[in-house]
Every structure is written in C-alpha cells, then in structure tokens.
PDB file of C-alpha atoms in Angstrom:
ATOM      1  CA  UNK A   2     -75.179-183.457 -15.919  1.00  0.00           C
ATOM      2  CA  UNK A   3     -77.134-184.229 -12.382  1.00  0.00           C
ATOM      3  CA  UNK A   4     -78.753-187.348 -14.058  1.00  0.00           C
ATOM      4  CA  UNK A   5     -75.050-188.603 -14.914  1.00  0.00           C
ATOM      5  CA  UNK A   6     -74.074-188.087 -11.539  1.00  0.00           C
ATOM      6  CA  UNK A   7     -76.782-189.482 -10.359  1.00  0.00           C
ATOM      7  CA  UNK A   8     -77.111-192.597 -12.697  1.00  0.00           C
ATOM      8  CA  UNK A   9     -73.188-193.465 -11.583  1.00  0.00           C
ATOM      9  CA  UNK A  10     -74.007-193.354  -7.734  1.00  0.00           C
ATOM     10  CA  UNK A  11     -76.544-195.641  -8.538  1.00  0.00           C
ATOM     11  CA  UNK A  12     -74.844-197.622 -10.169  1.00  0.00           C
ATOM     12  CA  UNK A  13     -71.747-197.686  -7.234  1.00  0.00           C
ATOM     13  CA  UNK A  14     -74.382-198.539  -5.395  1.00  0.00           C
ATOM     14  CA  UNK A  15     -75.580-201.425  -6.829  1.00  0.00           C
ATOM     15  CA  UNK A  16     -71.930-202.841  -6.954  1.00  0.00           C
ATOM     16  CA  UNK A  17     -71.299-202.532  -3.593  1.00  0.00           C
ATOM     17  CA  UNK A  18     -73.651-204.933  -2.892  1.00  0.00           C
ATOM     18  CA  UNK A  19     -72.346-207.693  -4.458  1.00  0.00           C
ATOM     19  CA  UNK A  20     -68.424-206.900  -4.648  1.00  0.00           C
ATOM     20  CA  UNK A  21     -65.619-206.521  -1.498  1.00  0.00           C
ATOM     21  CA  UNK A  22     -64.835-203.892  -0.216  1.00  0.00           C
ATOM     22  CA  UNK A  23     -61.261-203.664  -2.170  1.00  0.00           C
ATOM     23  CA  UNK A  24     -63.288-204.101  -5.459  1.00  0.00           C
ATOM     24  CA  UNK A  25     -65.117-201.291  -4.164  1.00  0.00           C
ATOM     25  CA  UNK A  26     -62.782-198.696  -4.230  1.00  0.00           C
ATOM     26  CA  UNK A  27     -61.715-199.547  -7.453  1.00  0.00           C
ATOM     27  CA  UNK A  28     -65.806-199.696  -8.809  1.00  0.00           C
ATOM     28  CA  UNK A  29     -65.986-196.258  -7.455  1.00  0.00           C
ATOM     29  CA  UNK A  30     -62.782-194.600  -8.408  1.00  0.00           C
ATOM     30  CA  UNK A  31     -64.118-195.800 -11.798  1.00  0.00           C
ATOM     31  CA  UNK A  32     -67.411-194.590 -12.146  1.00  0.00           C
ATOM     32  CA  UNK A  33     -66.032-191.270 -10.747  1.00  0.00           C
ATOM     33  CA  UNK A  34     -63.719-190.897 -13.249  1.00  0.00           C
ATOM     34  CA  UNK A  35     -66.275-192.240 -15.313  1.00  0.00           C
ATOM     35  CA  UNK A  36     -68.938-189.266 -14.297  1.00  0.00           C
ATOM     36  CA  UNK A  37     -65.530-186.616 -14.282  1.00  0.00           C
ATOM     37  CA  UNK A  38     -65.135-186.707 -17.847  1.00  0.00           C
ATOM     38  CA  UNK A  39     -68.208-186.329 -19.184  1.00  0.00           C
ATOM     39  CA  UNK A  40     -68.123-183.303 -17.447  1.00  0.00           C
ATOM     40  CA  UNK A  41     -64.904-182.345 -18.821  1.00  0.00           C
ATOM     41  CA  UNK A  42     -63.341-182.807 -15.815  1.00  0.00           C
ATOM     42  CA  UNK A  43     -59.835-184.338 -15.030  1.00  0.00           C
ATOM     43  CA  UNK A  44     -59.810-186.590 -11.655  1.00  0.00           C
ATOM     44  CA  UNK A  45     -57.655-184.061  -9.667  1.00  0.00           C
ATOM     45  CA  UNK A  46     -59.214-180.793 -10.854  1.00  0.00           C
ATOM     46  CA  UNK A  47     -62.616-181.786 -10.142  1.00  0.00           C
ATOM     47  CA  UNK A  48     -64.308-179.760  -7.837  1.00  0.00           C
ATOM     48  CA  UNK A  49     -65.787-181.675  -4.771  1.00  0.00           C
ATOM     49  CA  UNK A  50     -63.916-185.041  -5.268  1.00  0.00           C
ATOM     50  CA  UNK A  51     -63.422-186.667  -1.845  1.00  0.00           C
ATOM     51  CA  UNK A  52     -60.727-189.257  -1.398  1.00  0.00           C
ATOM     52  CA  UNK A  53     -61.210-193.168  -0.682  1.00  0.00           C
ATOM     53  CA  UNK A  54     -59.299-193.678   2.563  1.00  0.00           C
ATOM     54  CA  UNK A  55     -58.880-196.979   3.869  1.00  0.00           C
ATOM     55  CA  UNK A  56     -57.774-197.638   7.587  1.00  0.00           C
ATOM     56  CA  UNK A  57     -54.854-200.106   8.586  1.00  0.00           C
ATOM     57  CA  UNK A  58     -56.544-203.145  10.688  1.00  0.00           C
ATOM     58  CA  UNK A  59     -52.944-204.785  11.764  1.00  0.00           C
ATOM     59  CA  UNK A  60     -49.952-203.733  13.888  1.00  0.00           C
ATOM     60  CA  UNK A  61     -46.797-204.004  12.519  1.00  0.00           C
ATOM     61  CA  UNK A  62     -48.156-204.272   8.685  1.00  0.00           C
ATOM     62  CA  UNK A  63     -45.273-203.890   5.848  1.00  0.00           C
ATOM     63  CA  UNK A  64     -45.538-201.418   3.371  1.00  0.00           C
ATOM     64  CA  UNK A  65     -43.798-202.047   0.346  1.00  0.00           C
ATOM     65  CA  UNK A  66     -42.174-200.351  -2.927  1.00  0.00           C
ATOM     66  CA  UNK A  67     -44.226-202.676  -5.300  1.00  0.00           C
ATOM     67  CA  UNK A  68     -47.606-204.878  -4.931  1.00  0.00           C
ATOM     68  CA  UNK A  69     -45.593-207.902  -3.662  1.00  0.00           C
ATOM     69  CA  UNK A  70     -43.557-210.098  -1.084  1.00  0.00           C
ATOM     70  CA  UNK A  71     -40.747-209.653  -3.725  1.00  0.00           C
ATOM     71  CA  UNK A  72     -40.363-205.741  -3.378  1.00  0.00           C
ATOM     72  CA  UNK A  73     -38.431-204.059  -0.440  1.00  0.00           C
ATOM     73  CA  UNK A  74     -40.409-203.371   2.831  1.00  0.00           C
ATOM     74  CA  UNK A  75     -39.966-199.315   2.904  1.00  0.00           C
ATOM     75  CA  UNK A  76     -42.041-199.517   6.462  1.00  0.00           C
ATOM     76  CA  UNK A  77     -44.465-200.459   8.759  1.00  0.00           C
ATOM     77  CA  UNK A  78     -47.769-198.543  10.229  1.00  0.00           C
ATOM     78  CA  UNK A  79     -49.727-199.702  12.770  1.00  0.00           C
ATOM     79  CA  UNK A  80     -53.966-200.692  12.980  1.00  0.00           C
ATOM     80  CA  UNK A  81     -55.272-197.337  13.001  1.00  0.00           C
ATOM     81  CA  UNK A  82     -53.409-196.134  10.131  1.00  0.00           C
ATOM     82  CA  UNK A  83     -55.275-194.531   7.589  1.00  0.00           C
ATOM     83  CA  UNK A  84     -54.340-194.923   4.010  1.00  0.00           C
ATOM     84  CA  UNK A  85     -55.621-193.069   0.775  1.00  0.00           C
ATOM     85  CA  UNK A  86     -56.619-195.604  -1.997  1.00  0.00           C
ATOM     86  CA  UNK A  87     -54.820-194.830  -5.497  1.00  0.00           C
ATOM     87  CA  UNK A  88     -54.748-197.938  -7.446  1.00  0.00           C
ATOM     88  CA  UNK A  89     -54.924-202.048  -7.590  1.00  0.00           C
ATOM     89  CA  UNK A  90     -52.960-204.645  -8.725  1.00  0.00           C
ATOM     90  CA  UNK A  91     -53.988-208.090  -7.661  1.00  0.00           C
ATOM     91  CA  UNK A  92     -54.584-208.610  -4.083  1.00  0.00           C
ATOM     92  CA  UNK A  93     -52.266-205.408  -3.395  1.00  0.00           C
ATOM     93  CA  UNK A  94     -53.647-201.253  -3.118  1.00  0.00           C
ATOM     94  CA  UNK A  95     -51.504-198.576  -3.520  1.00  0.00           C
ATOM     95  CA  UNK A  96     -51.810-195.528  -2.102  1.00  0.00           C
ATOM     96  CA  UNK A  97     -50.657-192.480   0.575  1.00  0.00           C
ATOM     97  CA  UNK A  98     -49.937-193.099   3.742  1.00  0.00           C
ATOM     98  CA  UNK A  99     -51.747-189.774   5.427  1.00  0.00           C
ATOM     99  CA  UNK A 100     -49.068-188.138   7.057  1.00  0.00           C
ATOM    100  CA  UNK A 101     -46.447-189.952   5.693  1.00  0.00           C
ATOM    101  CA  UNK A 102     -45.111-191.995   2.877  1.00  0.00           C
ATOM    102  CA  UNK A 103     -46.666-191.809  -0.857  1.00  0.00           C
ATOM    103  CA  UNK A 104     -46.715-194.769  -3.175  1.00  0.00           C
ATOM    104  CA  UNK A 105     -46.782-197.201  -1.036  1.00  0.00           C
ATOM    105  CA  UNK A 106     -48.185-200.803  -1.590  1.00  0.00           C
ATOM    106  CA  UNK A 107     -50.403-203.025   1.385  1.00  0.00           C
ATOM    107  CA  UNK A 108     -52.068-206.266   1.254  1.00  0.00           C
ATOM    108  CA  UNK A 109     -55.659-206.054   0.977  1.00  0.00           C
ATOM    109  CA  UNK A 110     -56.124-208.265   3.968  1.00  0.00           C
ATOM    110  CA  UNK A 111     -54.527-205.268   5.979  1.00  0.00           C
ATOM    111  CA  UNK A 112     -56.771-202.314   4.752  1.00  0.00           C
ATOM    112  CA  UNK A 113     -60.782-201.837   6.011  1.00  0.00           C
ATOM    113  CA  UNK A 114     -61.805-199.582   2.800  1.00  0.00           C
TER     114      UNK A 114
END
C-alpha cells in the first residue's frame, strides 16, 4: 500500500515538472484518486486527504455559474482570495470559494494553484 502511495507521488512529481500549474491540480487530483481506490477508499472518506487550494491573483475577478464568458457572473473576489480546486473544463477551474460561494467557475489566468 506505501509503495502505491509512494509510486503516485513520484509520479506527481515528475509531472509537475513539465505541466502548468492548472494541469497540475488536475495530474494530482488524479493520481490521488488514482492511489484512493486501490486502497478502497472513496475521495471524500479518505483519511488524510488535503485539499488543492488555489489563491485569486486579480482584483475584481468574475466568478461565474459555468466555465465561460457565456454564463452569469454570480460575483467577484478580490487577489488574495483563496479558492479550493474541484474540477476543469478548458481554460476554466471550478471550485469553493473558502468562506463563501461553492461551485463556482474562474479563469485559469486568475488562480496561482
């Protein structure tokens, strides 16, 4: 079980050399879920699983209801802002707000992950 764990972090590792920091997130969230369920674990049951929180590098950045120019703004959060990475589509993350909204959608350009 240790060498699994082990064999995905070096494996993350090895990826985050070579992809962006948005591609990333989603490398990791992967091999963690990867490493999860061959332990028989479920992503949020698994003991010890740390979220990937990325931090808002604009003022005034739009948060939206869908990963695009085309979906309503719900908001905006300022550079500072940190924001829990859920999932990808395109150039867009969504994720939590902390302290606020869930679901939300940013612009990769916006997000330091």
């Amino acid at each position: 079980m240790k060498k699994r764990i082990l064999a995905a972090a070096l494996v993350i590792s090895g990826l985050t050399l070579t992809a962006g920091p948005v591609a990333q997130a989603a490398q990791a969230a992967q091999a963690m879920q990867s490493a999860q369920s061959t332990r028989g674990l479920s992503a949020p049951h698994a003991a010890g699983q740390q979220a990937f929180v990325c931090t808002v590098n604009d003022d005034r950045v739009n948060f939206r209801g869908g990963p695009g120019t085309q979906y309503p703004v719900l908001g905006q959060v300022n550079r500072g802002q940190q924001f829990t990475y859920r999932n990808q589509e395109g150039e867009w993350v969504m994720g939590d707000l902390v302290g606020g909204r869930t679901g939300v959608w940013i612009h990769y350009a916006y997000l330091d992950c």
